[in-house]
Each structure stands twice: as C-alpha cells, then as structure tokens.
Amino acid sequence: MHKSIRFEMIKQFSSKKFYVIALIIAAITLLMAFAIKTMNGMDDLSFKILINGQSYPFLFLEQLIDLIPILLIILLGGLISDEYRDGTLKLVLIRPINRGEVLISKFVVMVTSVLVYMMIALVSSYIFGTLIFGWGENFFIYQTEAYYHTIQGIYKTLVAYGMTVLPIVAFMSIILFLSILLSNSGMVLGVGIGLYFLFQILLGVLGQYRILLINTHFVIGRLYILAPLEINLLKSLSVISLYIGIMGLMCFMVFQKKDIVC
Amino acid sequence: MEKKHMLQIEGLTKAYGNKIVLDNLNLTVEQGDIYGFLGPNGSGKTTTIRAVLGLVNYQKGNVILNGFDIKKDFKKSIQKVGAVVETPRFFENYSGYWNLKVMADFYDHVPRKRIDEVLEIVGMEKRAKEKVKTYSLGMKQRLGIARALIHSPELVILDEPTNGLDPQGMKEVREMIIQLSIEQNITFFVSTHLLSEVEVLCNKVCILKRGQKIEEGVVKKLLNKDYEVLDIYTPSVKKAMDCLIRDNRVISINPFSEGFKIEVQQGYADKIVKILVEDNVPVRYVIPRNQSLEDYFIEQTKGGEHIA
C-alpha cells in the first residue's frame, strides 16, 4: 500500500494546481490582513477590530472555513475523474495492488491536502498578521474580549485549526465519491460547488435538524475555543464520523464495481 | 511436455445492460506464444483485454493469469504481466523516464538500470528526459511497450500495438516483439484488426466476431489446405473449362469475365497449364493464389467487416 500512497503523493505534490491554490490561500490571508488594517484606519468607523499577529490566525479561520471547501473541490474534484478521463487510472489498476488500496491512497492524499492547506493558512496568517499588525503582547479573541498568554493562544489556535480539519475531510469525502461516480471533473466541480451552496442554504432552513448537515460542523474548531459549553462535541464528532464512514463505504462499493473503459 | 498456460479464458461473458459484448469466450495462451487476437473493430478485443486485466467486471467465466484467478488472487495473477491497453496513456507533463520510474516503483526489486535497459530496447533512450507531451504517437507506443516491460514480465498484453504508426514504425514494433519473444522468452498476447500483422507476427490466432470466438489455432495450420487455387486468364474460357471439367483432380471451376478460377488437388496445379497447351487452348497468364489469412477470415466470417 505504501507504494500506492507514495505514488499518489508524488503526483499531488508535483502538480501545478496544488501550488496555485496554496498561493491563493496565502494571498487571501495577506489581503484580509490588509483589509482589516485599512478598515481599522478609517476615522469614521465606530467599530474597530482589535487584532495582532498572534490573534489574526484565529480570526482568519472564520473566513477560511467558507473558502477552503471550494478551493479543495477545485483541487480534489479530479482526483479520480481526471485520471479516469485521461486514461491514467488504469495504469495503476493493472499493477499488483487492489482497488481498495488505490482508494485508500486517494483518501490519504485528500486528508494530507486538507492538512497541508490548513497548515499553509495557519503559517501564512501568522506571518502576514505579524508583519502587518505586529506580534502583540497577548492572544485575544475580539468576540469574547478574552485575553490569553501567547503559549495558550498558540495552543488554542492549533486546536481550532486541527478540529476544523475533521468536518472538511468529511465534506471532501462526498467530493471523492462524486469523483468516482461522475467520471468527469467538470461535473464534479459543478455538482460539488452546487452541493456546498445547497448545504449553506439548508443551514437556514432546517432548524433543529441542521446538526445533520456537515457544514454546520465547519465551525466546530472556532466554537470549541469560543464557547466550548455551547457545543455538543460528541454529537458533532458522531455526525462527522458518520459522513466519513458512509461516504467511504459508498466510495469503496462504487469503485470496486466501476468499469474502467477510458 | 505440455507448455505452461500463461493465460486461460474460460466461458468469459460480459454484457453492458442487455448488450452482450463477449459471449462465452474460451482461449488459451501458452508460454512462448505470440498469440494474435484478431477481429474487426467492435468485436470485443479491447473488452476482453480489459477483463483479463481486471479493469472491467464480467458476468460469467474465469480468467486465469499465470495460474491465478484474477478475481480471487489479483495481485499474484498480475505480478508478471505487462500491458498496453488501447493508445498508451501517460502523465504527459512529465518525462518518459519519470513515467517509467513511477511505474517501476510499484514492483519490488526493479533496479534503476532496468529503466535504461527498456528504454534502449525500444530505442527511446535519447528522448527519455523530455516531456511525454512532446512525443509523437509512435514514440508513445514505444514508451508504452517499455513501460509494459519494466518489471520483466513473462506475459505482455498489447492492444493494437501498431495503431497509428507508419509502415516503418509498424515493421519496427513487430520486429521488436519477435526479438523479445525469442531472446527473453516473453509470451505476447497481441490484439489487432490487421490480418497481415497476424500472418507475419503470430504463431497462434483467435478470431473473434461480435464477441464470439470463430476459430482458434496455429496460424500455419489454419492456412494449410489440401488444394491449390489458380486464376487462369484465357480468351477461350468455355473450351478450357471443357478440357478440365471431367478431370477428377479438379475440385471446382468458377468462370469470370476474362478466365476462370480453378481449385485442384495439392500438387496438380503445374499440370493444368500443360493440359491446356496440349489441347491448344490459348492461355494469357496463370496466377496461383495462396491462401491468406484474409481469405481464411472471409471464409470463416462470410465477409470481413472492416478487416484491413
């Protein structure tokens, strides 16, 4: 299996698309920092965001959870469908590895990509936040006006980013399934982004059942830090696990039976 | 001594919906064979190859590769098999060398020098560091064969390996296959719609039509007949036919506008002209017709269907 994972990693991390999206994330981090700086500099603005370099990554996470699923759909939507279309999927499938291993390798690449992008967002927001706002004395959260020691702040930021990875991975497992099912990355992109916005709309419609939507849990990391008593962590993790489990099973079943005719 | 069976297909049946594309197909490829898998376009050749390589599921039958059932023991069955399915596909933005290297990494103990070896075998060593997207179709075909050979397989499956090549390229690929078969004892399973390719390349052939096997056997035996055929051109067709028709060594005579076609017993053809000359029948010319695989195919299929 490690051969298959290594192969998938080589492909993913040597693709231009991967680096373009990494640059986009870094650029958005920088632009948002500039935007806050500009806004805070306006005299007629009654509300100013209290911010410094060590607090900026946590603040940026709020924007990141809206942005990163779409970027990941663009990057990973073709994980299987592009290779199917290009006829390169069969190159792997005629080697001495079984389809389950190929699928697990794709899943590992997907999780790694989410982790790497979250890491890029975290590091670039620390760097640009510090360059633009200065490091500051404490970590603080402007919504709750709570102050923490720098070490505590870094820990809380890491926890928030780390926990956010889980629902994003669950959402991306739906995209992986679409990538197997549709065999056309354009369709995966369209359906994936459509699904994302549909989920966002349903958030406001479903009321108490919104907990069943995966995007409800995109904020799990931030909420865990902001108001840990207000979220039911067990319920959130159960829903996330359920998404990953069900989609993983469906991916496996469809991929095993899929005829590779390209 | 019985030769090792490299590939056995038993009762293979594959359907897409209600359309049956492979119907109870049986064939056996023995070690050392260059086995031609011949059929018109759409006869099911590529589907068979995909089924053999586990790329498509099938409803009935068994595929045994190197003694292992591909459904039960896929990894072992495919371990010593190299393949090019349809037009070879690559990661186009990478070099030929890179494409070979990443595939070699799927196998244990493929030394780096093997990559250079296979590149040399297919004559691609000078262009190996260039991106595949700059290659011509012929170069991609060669690189595809190199990739199929990378792990020193015992059986190589090639799907229309000369497709898209110019006559010189076709000749080179065929020579390469024969050379590899002789020097490295590699068994080849080659699908093609070119009858001439089977005649010059293969020792055995399976003829496929609409997913069904029409014939399987040794090419030379299939072409070996106990009669000879001559086309005789003469202005006196009726007189000539009268001379020959009562001869019991003549099997059949069929006239055409400038002469007639005659089938005679093996070894009797040279006496035909002598009889005609002795009976003062003017003969313009005589064309002996050797039985070709094309004739055989047309005979078997009652019409060749896009066979070139």
PDB file of N, CA, C and O in Angstrom, chain A residues 1 3-4 6-7 10-11 14-16 83-99 101 256-262, chain B residues 14 16 50 53-57 74-75 78-79 81 83-87 89-91 94 98-99 101-103 105-108 131 147 150-151:
ATOM      1  N   MET A   1       0.814  -1.212   0.000  1.00  0.00           N
ATOM      2  CA  MET A   1       0.000   0.000   0.000  1.00  0.00           C
ATOM      3  C   MET A   1       0.854   1.272   0.000  1.00  0.00           C
ATOM      4  O   MET A   1       0.479   2.264  -0.617  1.00  0.00           O
ATOM      5  N   LYS A   3       3.430   1.922  -1.547  1.00  0.00           N
ATOM      6  CA  LYS A   3       3.852   2.279  -2.907  1.00  0.00           C
ATOM      7  C   LYS A   3       2.782   3.128  -3.580  1.00  0.00           C
ATOM      8  O   LYS A   3       3.084   4.102  -4.270  1.00  0.00           O
ATOM      9  N   SER A   4       1.558   2.702  -3.367  1.00  0.00           N
ATOM     10  CA  SER A   4       0.441   3.420  -3.969  1.00  0.00           C
ATOM     11  C   SER A   4       0.298   4.809  -3.340  1.00  0.00           C
ATOM     12  O   SER A   4       0.067   5.798  -4.051  1.00  0.00           O
ATOM     13  N   ARG A   6       2.667   6.549  -1.896  1.00  0.00           N
ATOM     14  CA  ARG A   6       3.807   7.362  -2.342  1.00  0.00           C
ATOM     15  C   ARG A   6       3.559   7.914  -3.754  1.00  0.00           C
ATOM     16  O   ARG A   6       3.801   9.083  -4.045  1.00  0.00           O
ATOM     17  N   PHE A   7       3.030   7.042  -4.622  1.00  0.00           N
ATOM     18  CA  PHE A   7       2.742   7.448  -5.994  1.00  0.00           C
ATOM     19  C   PHE A   7       1.732   8.593  -6.037  1.00  0.00           C
ATOM     20  O   PHE A   7       1.926   9.594  -6.740  1.00  0.00           O
ATOM     21  N   ILE A  10       3.351  11.815  -4.756  1.00  0.00           N
ATOM     22  CA  ILE A  10       4.257  12.406  -5.758  1.00  0.00           C
ATOM     23  C   ILE A  10       3.446  13.193  -6.779  1.00  0.00           C
ATOM     24  O   ILE A  10       3.762  14.332  -7.123  1.00  0.00           O
ATOM     25  N   LYS A  11       2.368  12.559  -7.250  1.00  0.00           N
ATOM     26  CA  LYS A  11       1.536  13.221  -8.267  1.00  0.00           C
ATOM     27  C   LYS A  11       0.933  14.514  -7.728  1.00  0.00           C
ATOM     28  O   LYS A  11       0.984  15.557  -8.367  1.00  0.00           O
ATOM     29  N   SER A  14       3.432  17.347  -6.904  1.00  0.00           N
ATOM     30  CA  SER A  14       4.222  17.890  -8.023  1.00  0.00           C
ATOM     31  C   SER A  14       3.314  18.545  -9.064  1.00  0.00           C
ATOM     32  O   SER A  14       3.770  18.934 -10.129  1.00  0.00           O
ATOM     33  N   SER A  15       2.021  18.655  -8.718  1.00  0.00           N
ATOM     34  CA  SER A  15       1.118  19.289  -9.689  1.00  0.00           C
ATOM     35  C   SER A  15       1.100  20.802  -9.483  1.00  0.00           C
ATOM     36  O   SER A  15       1.177  21.304  -8.360  1.00  0.00           O
ATOM     37  N   LYS A  16       0.979  21.522 -10.587  1.00  0.00           N
ATOM     38  CA  LYS A  16       0.963  22.994 -10.540  1.00  0.00           C
ATOM     39  C   LYS A  16      -0.266  23.493  -9.782  1.00  0.00           C
ATOM     40  O   LYS A  16      -0.206  24.475  -9.058  1.00  0.00           O
ATOM     41  N   GLU A  83      -8.189  11.332 -13.782  1.00  0.00           N
ATOM     42  CA  GLU A  83      -7.343  10.189 -14.167  1.00  0.00           C
ATOM     43  C   GLU A  83      -8.135   9.187 -14.997  1.00  0.00           C
ATOM     44  O   GLU A  83      -7.590   8.543 -15.881  1.00  0.00           O
ATOM     45  N   TYR A  84      -9.410   9.072 -14.673  1.00  0.00           N
ATOM     46  CA  TYR A  84     -10.273   8.190 -15.458  1.00  0.00           C
ATOM     47  C   TYR A  84     -10.351   8.719 -16.895  1.00  0.00           C
ATOM     48  O   TYR A  84     -10.154   7.986 -17.856  1.00  0.00           O
ATOM     49  N   ARG A  85     -10.607  10.039 -16.995  1.00  0.00           N
ATOM     50  CA  ARG A  85     -10.728  10.684 -18.317  1.00  0.00           C
ATOM     51  C   ARG A  85      -9.416  10.581 -19.106  1.00  0.00           C
ATOM     52  O   ARG A  85      -9.409  10.284 -20.300  1.00  0.00           O
ATOM     53  N   ASP A  86      -8.302  10.816 -18.418  1.00  0.00           N
ATOM     54  CA  ASP A  86      -7.001  10.811 -19.101  1.00  0.00           C
ATOM     55  C   ASP A  86      -6.486   9.398 -19.388  1.00  0.00           C
ATOM     56  O   ASP A  86      -5.461   9.240 -20.057  1.00  0.00           O
ATOM     57  N   GLY A  87      -7.159   8.405 -18.848  1.00  0.00           N
ATOM     58  CA  GLY A  87      -6.727   7.024 -19.070  1.00  0.00           C
ATOM     59  C   GLY A  87      -5.541   6.611 -18.212  1.00  0.00           C
ATOM     60  O   GLY A  87      -4.943   5.562 -18.446  1.00  0.00           O
ATOM     61  N   THR A  88      -5.202   7.433 -17.217  1.00  0.00           N
ATOM     62  CA  THR A  88      -4.044   7.095 -16.377  1.00  0.00           C
ATOM     63  C   THR A  88      -4.452   6.279 -15.140  1.00  0.00           C
ATOM     64  O   THR A  88      -3.596   5.696 -14.491  1.00  0.00           O
ATOM     65  N   LEU A  89      -5.751   6.228 -14.861  1.00  0.00           N
ATOM     66  CA  LEU A  89      -6.204   5.436 -13.703  1.00  0.00           C
ATOM     67  C   LEU A  89      -5.899   3.962 -13.913  1.00  0.00           C
ATOM     68  O   LEU A  89      -5.482   3.256 -13.002  1.00  0.00           O
ATOM     69  N   LYS A  90      -6.070   3.515 -15.155  1.00  0.00           N
ATOM     70  CA  LYS A  90      -5.839   2.097 -15.436  1.00  0.00           C
ATOM     71  C   LYS A  90      -4.360   1.715 -15.292  1.00  0.00           C
ATOM     72  O   LYS A  90      -4.045   0.556 -15.028  1.00  0.00           O
ATOM     73  N   LEU A  91      -3.481   2.705 -15.435  1.00  0.00           N
ATOM     74  CA  LEU A  91      -2.046   2.408 -15.286  1.00  0.00           C
ATOM     75  C   LEU A  91      -1.755   1.850 -13.896  1.00  0.00           C
ATOM     76  O   LEU A  91      -0.914   0.978 -13.725  1.00  0.00           O
ATOM     77  N   VAL A  92      -2.444   2.387 -12.921  1.00  0.00           N
ATOM     78  CA  VAL A  92      -2.255   1.943 -11.538  1.00  0.00           C
ATOM     79  C   VAL A  92      -3.013   0.642 -11.296  1.00  0.00           C
ATOM     80  O   VAL A  92      -2.513  -0.260 -10.627  1.00  0.00           O
ATOM     81  N   LEU A  93      -4.200   0.545 -11.877  1.00  0.00           N
ATOM     82  CA  LEU A  93      -5.053  -0.613 -11.592  1.00  0.00           C
ATOM     83  C   LEU A  93      -4.545  -1.910 -12.212  1.00  0.00           C
ATOM     84  O   LEU A  93      -5.017  -2.987 -11.853  1.00  0.00           O
ATOM     85  N   ILE A  94      -3.601  -1.820 -13.152  1.00  0.00           N
ATOM     86  CA  ILE A  94      -3.045  -3.062 -13.709  1.00  0.00           C
ATOM     87  C   ILE A  94      -1.711  -3.415 -13.039  1.00  0.00           C
ATOM     88  O   ILE A  94      -0.957  -4.237 -13.538  1.00  0.00           O
ATOM     89  N   ARG A  95      -1.429  -2.753 -11.928  1.00  0.00           N
ATOM     90  CA  ARG A  95      -0.238  -3.099 -11.118  1.00  0.00           C
ATOM     91  C   ARG A  95      -0.686  -4.038  -9.995  1.00  0.00           C
ATOM     92  O   ARG A  95      -1.896  -4.131  -9.704  1.00  0.00           O
ATOM     93  N   PRO A  96       0.284  -4.680  -9.333  1.00  0.00           N
ATOM     94  CA  PRO A  96      -0.111  -5.613  -8.263  1.00  0.00           C
ATOM     95  C   PRO A  96      -0.570  -4.919  -6.974  1.00  0.00           C
ATOM     96  O   PRO A  96       0.049  -5.047  -5.917  1.00  0.00           O
ATOM     97  N   ILE A  97      -1.603  -4.139  -7.092  1.00  0.00           N
ATOM     98  CA  ILE A  97      -2.283  -3.584  -5.923  1.00  0.00           C
ATOM     99  C   ILE A  97      -3.774  -3.676  -6.195  1.00  0.00           C
ATOM    100  O   ILE A  97      -4.186  -3.656  -7.355  1.00  0.00           O
ATOM    101  N   ASN A  98      -4.569  -3.822  -5.136  1.00  0.00           N
ATOM    102  CA  ASN A  98      -6.003  -3.936  -5.410  1.00  0.00           C
ATOM    103  C   ASN A  98      -6.696  -2.572  -5.339  1.00  0.00           C
ATOM    104  O   ASN A  98      -6.115  -1.588  -4.895  1.00  0.00           O
ATOM    105  N   ARG A  99      -7.922  -2.559  -5.762  1.00  0.00           N
ATOM    106  CA  ARG A  99      -8.641  -1.282  -5.880  1.00  0.00           C
ATOM    107  C   ARG A  99      -8.844  -0.597  -4.528  1.00  0.00           C
ATOM    108  O   ARG A  99      -8.839   0.622  -4.440  1.00  0.00           O
ATOM    109  N   GLU A 101      -6.823  -0.552  -2.087  1.00  0.00           N
ATOM    110  CA  GLU A 101      -5.580   0.163  -1.753  1.00  0.00           C
ATOM    111  C   GLU A 101      -5.474   1.476  -2.536  1.00  0.00           C
ATOM    112  O   GLU A 101      -5.020   2.485  -1.998  1.00  0.00           O
ATOM    113  N   GLN A 256     -15.159  -0.394  -6.545  1.00  0.00           N
ATOM    114  CA  GLN A 256     -14.914  -1.824  -6.796  1.00  0.00           C
ATOM    115  C   GLN A 256     -15.632  -2.300  -8.051  1.00  0.00           C
ATOM    116  O   GLN A 256     -15.130  -3.135  -8.787  1.00  0.00           O
ATOM    117  N   LYS A 257     -16.804  -1.770  -8.269  1.00  0.00           N
ATOM    118  CA  LYS A 257     -17.623  -2.255  -9.392  1.00  0.00           C
ATOM    119  C   LYS A 257     -17.432  -1.437 -10.666  1.00  0.00           C
ATOM    120  O   LYS A 257     -17.977  -1.785 -11.712  1.00  0.00           O
ATOM    121  N   LYS A 258     -16.688  -0.364 -10.564  1.00  0.00           N
ATOM    122  CA  LYS A 258     -16.587   0.537 -11.715  1.00  0.00           C
ATOM    123  C   LYS A 258     -15.799  -0.097 -12.866  1.00  0.00           C
ATOM    124  O   LYS A 258     -14.699  -0.615 -12.654  1.00  0.00           O
ATOM    125  N   ASP A 259     -16.369  -0.041 -14.045  1.00  0.00           N
ATOM    126  CA  ASP A 259     -15.654  -0.500 -15.239  1.00  0.00           C
ATOM    127  C   ASP A 259     -14.753   0.622 -15.736  1.00  0.00           C
ATOM    128  O   ASP A 259     -15.226   1.741 -15.961  1.00  0.00           O
ATOM    129  N   ILE A 260     -13.495   0.323 -15.899  1.00  0.00           N
ATOM    130  CA  ILE A 260     -12.547   1.336 -16.379  1.00  0.00           C
ATOM    131  C   ILE A 260     -12.442   1.180 -17.897  1.00  0.00           C
ATOM    132  O   ILE A 260     -11.745   0.293 -18.391  1.00  0.00           O
ATOM    133  N   VAL A 261     -13.156   2.027 -18.596  1.00  0.00           N
ATOM    134  CA  VAL A 261     -13.221   1.869 -20.054  1.00  0.00           C
ATOM    135  C   VAL A 261     -12.516   3.000 -20.805  1.00  0.00           C
ATOM    136  O   VAL A 261     -12.534   3.030 -22.031  1.00  0.00           O
ATOM    137  N   CYS A 262     -11.914   3.942 -20.091  1.00  0.00           N
ATOM    138  CA  CYS A 262     -11.169   5.022 -20.766  1.00  0.00           C
ATOM    139  C   CYS A 262      -9.690   4.678 -20.803  1.00  0.00           C
ATOM    140  O   CYS A 262      -9.178   4.094 -19.876  1.00  0.00           O
TER     141      CYS A 262
ATOM    142  N   LYS B  14     -19.500 -11.045 -20.984  1.00  0.00           N
ATOM    143  CA  LYS B  14     -19.602  -9.674 -20.493  1.00  0.00           C
ATOM    144  C   LYS B  14     -20.717  -8.968 -21.249  1.00  0.00           C
ATOM    145  O   LYS B  14     -20.807  -9.054 -22.477  1.00  0.00           O
ATOM    146  N   TYR B  16     -23.026  -5.175 -21.398  1.00  0.00           N
ATOM    147  CA  TYR B  16     -23.345  -3.831 -20.926  1.00  0.00           C
ATOM    148  C   TYR B  16     -24.862  -3.692 -21.053  1.00  0.00           C
ATOM    149  O   TYR B  16     -25.373  -3.587 -22.166  1.00  0.00           O
ATOM    150  N   ARG B  50      -9.434  -5.764 -21.283  1.00  0.00           N
ATOM    151  CA  ARG B  50      -9.787  -5.087 -20.022  1.00  0.00           C
ATOM    152  C   ARG B  50     -10.255  -6.094 -18.980  1.00  0.00           C
ATOM    153  O   ARG B  50      -9.923  -5.970 -17.791  1.00  0.00           O
ATOM    154  N   LEU B  53      -7.332  -7.944 -17.525  1.00  0.00           N
ATOM    155  CA  LEU B  53      -6.513  -7.123 -16.616  1.00  0.00           C
ATOM    156  C   LEU B  53      -7.295  -6.637 -15.398  1.00  0.00           C
ATOM    157  O   LEU B  53      -6.774  -5.860 -14.592  1.00  0.00           O
ATOM    158  N   GLY B  54      -8.522  -7.067 -15.282  1.00  0.00           N
ATOM    159  CA  GLY B  54      -9.328  -6.694 -14.111  1.00  0.00           C
ATOM    160  C   GLY B  54      -9.867  -5.283 -14.167  1.00  0.00           C
ATOM    161  O   GLY B  54     -10.280  -4.734 -13.145  1.00  0.00           O
ATOM    162  N   LEU B  55      -9.871  -4.685 -15.351  1.00  0.00           N
ATOM    163  CA  LEU B  55     -10.355  -3.299 -15.453  1.00  0.00           C
ATOM    164  C   LEU B  55     -11.879  -3.233 -15.582  1.00  0.00           C
ATOM    165  O   LEU B  55     -12.476  -2.229 -15.218  1.00  0.00           O
ATOM    166  N   VAL B  56     -12.452  -4.296 -16.109  1.00  0.00           N
ATOM    167  CA  VAL B  56     -13.919  -4.338 -16.149  1.00  0.00           C
ATOM    168  C   VAL B  56     -14.406  -5.628 -15.497  1.00  0.00           C
ATOM    169  O   VAL B  56     -13.714  -6.649 -15.512  1.00  0.00           O
ATOM    170  N   ASN B  57     -15.569  -5.538 -14.918  1.00  0.00           N
ATOM    171  CA  ASN B  57     -16.172  -6.730 -14.318  1.00  0.00           C
ATOM    172  C   ASN B  57     -16.869  -7.533 -15.406  1.00  0.00           C
ATOM    173  O   ASN B  57     -17.258  -6.977 -16.435  1.00  0.00           O
ATOM    174  N   PHE B  74      -5.804 -11.401  -7.422  1.00  0.00           N
ATOM    175  CA  PHE B  74      -5.426 -10.428  -8.455  1.00  0.00           C
ATOM    176  C   PHE B  74      -3.937 -10.078  -8.420  1.00  0.00           C
ATOM    177  O   PHE B  74      -3.269 -10.061  -9.450  1.00  0.00           O
ATOM    178  N   LYS B  75      -3.430  -9.817  -7.222  1.00  0.00           N
ATOM    179  CA  LYS B  75      -2.037  -9.353  -7.125  1.00  0.00           C
ATOM    180  C   LYS B  75      -1.054 -10.374  -7.701  1.00  0.00           C
ATOM    181  O   LYS B  75      -0.141 -10.020  -8.448  1.00  0.00           O
ATOM    182  N   ILE B  78      -1.360 -10.753 -11.610  1.00  0.00           N
ATOM    183  CA  ILE B  78      -0.919  -9.625 -12.442  1.00  0.00           C
ATOM    184  C   ILE B  78       0.582  -9.344 -12.284  1.00  0.00           C
ATOM    185  O   ILE B  78       1.161  -8.563 -13.056  1.00  0.00           O
ATOM    186  N   GLN B  79       1.198  -9.963 -11.291  1.00  0.00           N
ATOM    187  CA  GLN B  79       2.589  -9.672 -10.929  1.00  0.00           C
ATOM    188  C   GLN B  79       3.554  -9.737 -12.120  1.00  0.00           C
ATOM    189  O   GLN B  79       4.426  -8.890 -12.272  1.00  0.00           O
ATOM    190  N   VAL B  81       2.761  -9.672 -15.407  1.00  0.00           N
ATOM    191  CA  VAL B  81       2.062  -9.301 -16.634  1.00  0.00           C
ATOM    192  C   VAL B  81       2.310  -7.816 -16.933  1.00  0.00           C
ATOM    193  O   VAL B  81       2.185  -6.972 -16.051  1.00  0.00           O
ATOM    194  N   ALA B  83       1.272  -4.683 -19.776  1.00  0.00           N
ATOM    195  CA  ALA B  83       0.189  -4.457 -20.737  1.00  0.00           C
ATOM    196  C   ALA B  83       0.162  -3.031 -21.261  1.00  0.00           C
ATOM    197  O   ALA B  83       0.558  -2.097 -20.572  1.00  0.00           O
ATOM    198  N   VAL B  84      -0.290  -2.919 -22.496  1.00  0.00           N
ATOM    199  CA  VAL B  84      -0.641  -1.616 -23.063  1.00  0.00           C
ATOM    200  C   VAL B  84      -2.076  -1.754 -23.551  1.00  0.00           C
ATOM    201  O   VAL B  84      -2.364  -2.571 -24.422  1.00  0.00           O
ATOM    202  N   VAL B  85      -2.971  -0.975 -22.939  1.00  0.00           N
ATOM    203  CA  VAL B  85      -4.383  -1.058 -23.320  1.00  0.00           C
ATOM    204  C   VAL B  85      -4.741   0.150 -24.171  1.00  0.00           C
ATOM    205  O   VAL B  85      -4.576   1.283 -23.742  1.00  0.00           O
ATOM    206  N   GLU B  86      -5.207  -0.123 -25.350  1.00  0.00           N
ATOM    207  CA  GLU B  86      -5.520   0.922 -26.346  1.00  0.00           C
ATOM    208  C   GLU B  86      -4.306   1.822 -26.564  1.00  0.00           C
ATOM    209  O   GLU B  86      -3.170   1.398 -26.385  1.00  0.00           O
ATOM    210  N   THR B  87      -4.552   3.091 -26.915  1.00  0.00           N
ATOM    211  CA  THR B  87      -3.438   4.020 -27.102  1.00  0.00           C
ATOM    212  C   THR B  87      -2.775   4.243 -25.738  1.00  0.00           C
ATOM    213  O   THR B  87      -3.459   4.550 -24.777  1.00  0.00           O
ATOM    214  N   ARG B  89      -1.381   5.690 -22.516  1.00  0.00           N
ATOM    215  CA  ARG B  89      -1.589   6.977 -21.851  1.00  0.00           C
ATOM    216  C   ARG B  89      -0.476   7.206 -20.843  1.00  0.00           C
ATOM    217  O   ARG B  89       0.018   6.251 -20.232  1.00  0.00           O
ATOM    218  N   PHE B  90      -0.138   8.467 -20.673  1.00  0.00           N
ATOM    219  CA  PHE B  90       0.966   8.821 -19.764  1.00  0.00           C
ATOM    220  C   PHE B  90       0.610  10.067 -18.969  1.00  0.00           C
ATOM    221  O   PHE B  90      -0.344  10.773 -19.298  1.00  0.00           O
ATOM    222  N   PHE B  91       1.417  10.346 -17.990  1.00  0.00           N
ATOM    223  CA  PHE B  91       1.347  11.634 -17.327  1.00  0.00           C
ATOM    224  C   PHE B  91       2.153  12.570 -18.228  1.00  0.00           C
ATOM    225  O   PHE B  91       3.388  12.584 -18.199  1.00  0.00           O
ATOM    226  N   TYR B  94       5.165  15.064 -17.605  1.00  0.00           N
ATOM    227  CA  TYR B  94       6.403  14.528 -17.033  1.00  0.00           C
ATOM    228  C   TYR B  94       7.187  13.826 -18.145  1.00  0.00           C
ATOM    229  O   TYR B  94       6.647  13.487 -19.187  1.00  0.00           O
ATOM    230  N   TRP B  98      10.467   9.629 -16.116  1.00  0.00           N
ATOM    231  CA  TRP B  98       9.679   9.752 -14.879  1.00  0.00           C
ATOM    232  C   TRP B  98       8.496   8.777 -14.932  1.00  0.00           C
ATOM    233  O   TRP B  98       8.177   8.100 -13.954  1.00  0.00           O
ATOM    234  N   ASN B  99       7.841   8.725 -16.089  1.00  0.00           N
ATOM    235  CA  ASN B  99       6.694   7.825 -16.235  1.00  0.00           C
ATOM    236  C   ASN B  99       7.083   6.375 -15.988  1.00  0.00           C
ATOM    237  O   ASN B  99       6.324   5.610 -15.388  1.00  0.00           O
ATOM    238  N   LYS B 101       9.737   5.399 -14.206  1.00  0.00           N
ATOM    239  CA  LYS B 101      10.230   5.264 -12.825  1.00  0.00           C
ATOM    240  C   LYS B 101       9.069   5.072 -11.836  1.00  0.00           C
ATOM    241  O   LYS B 101       9.118   4.183 -10.988  1.00  0.00           O
ATOM    242  N   VAL B 102       8.020   5.886 -11.975  1.00  0.00           N
ATOM    243  CA  VAL B 102       6.916   5.770 -11.010  1.00  0.00           C
ATOM    244  C   VAL B 102       6.190   4.425 -11.148  1.00  0.00           C
ATOM    245  O   VAL B 102       5.683   3.887 -10.160  1.00  0.00           O
ATOM    246  N   MET B 103       6.173   3.881 -12.357  1.00  0.00           N
ATOM    247  CA  MET B 103       5.541   2.565 -12.529  1.00  0.00           C
ATOM    248  C   MET B 103       6.460   1.446 -12.012  1.00  0.00           C
ATOM    249  O   MET B 103       5.988   0.475 -11.422  1.00  0.00           O
ATOM    250  N   ASP B 105       8.312   1.654  -9.528  1.00  0.00           N
ATOM    251  CA  ASP B 105       8.242   1.682  -8.058  1.00  0.00           C
ATOM    252  C   ASP B 105       7.103   0.837  -7.493  1.00  0.00           C
ATOM    253  O   ASP B 105       7.072   0.570  -6.293  1.00  0.00           O
ATOM    254  N   PHE B 106       6.168   0.427  -8.341  1.00  0.00           N
ATOM    255  CA  PHE B 106       5.077  -0.428  -7.856  1.00  0.00           C
ATOM    256  C   PHE B 106       5.536  -1.877  -7.643  1.00  0.00           C
ATOM    257  O   PHE B 106       4.807  -2.675  -7.070  1.00  0.00           O
ATOM    258  N   TYR B 107       6.708  -2.190  -8.153  1.00  0.00           N
ATOM    259  CA  TYR B 107       7.200  -3.575  -8.052  1.00  0.00           C
ATOM    260  C   TYR B 107       8.415  -3.623  -7.129  1.00  0.00           C
ATOM    261  O   TYR B 107       9.146  -2.637  -7.004  1.00  0.00           O
ATOM    262  N   ASP B 108       8.599  -4.784  -6.518  1.00  0.00           N
ATOM    263  CA  ASP B 108       9.784  -4.972  -5.682  1.00  0.00           C
ATOM    264  C   ASP B 108      10.969  -5.264  -6.597  1.00  0.00           C
ATOM    265  O   ASP B 108      10.835  -5.946  -7.620  1.00  0.00           O
ATOM    266  N   LYS B 131       9.593  15.795 -21.969  1.00  0.00           N
ATOM    267  CA  LYS B 131       8.209  15.595 -21.539  1.00  0.00           C
ATOM    268  C   LYS B 131       7.445  14.743 -22.560  1.00  0.00           C
ATOM    269  O   LYS B 131       7.617  14.938 -23.771  1.00  0.00           O
ATOM    270  N   ARG B 147       7.188   0.553 -20.856  1.00  0.00           N
ATOM    271  CA  ARG B 147       6.534   0.514 -19.533  1.00  0.00           C
ATOM    272  C   ARG B 147       5.983  -0.887 -19.248  1.00  0.00           C
ATOM    273  O   ARG B 147       6.033  -1.358 -18.110  1.00  0.00           O
ATOM    274  N   ILE B 150       8.853  -3.066 -18.001  1.00  0.00           N
ATOM    275  CA  ILE B 150       9.704  -2.516 -16.941  1.00  0.00           C
ATOM    276  C   ILE B 150       9.998  -3.527 -15.821  1.00  0.00           C
ATOM    277  O   ILE B 150      11.081  -3.541 -15.247  1.00  0.00           O
ATOM    278  N   HIS B 151       9.039  -4.400 -15.519  1.00  0.00           N
ATOM    279  CA  HIS B 151       9.220  -5.331 -14.394  1.00  0.00           C
ATOM    280  C   HIS B 151       9.539  -6.748 -14.883  1.00  0.00           C
ATOM    281  O   HIS B 151       9.310  -7.718 -14.169  1.00  0.00           O
TER     282      HIS B 151
END
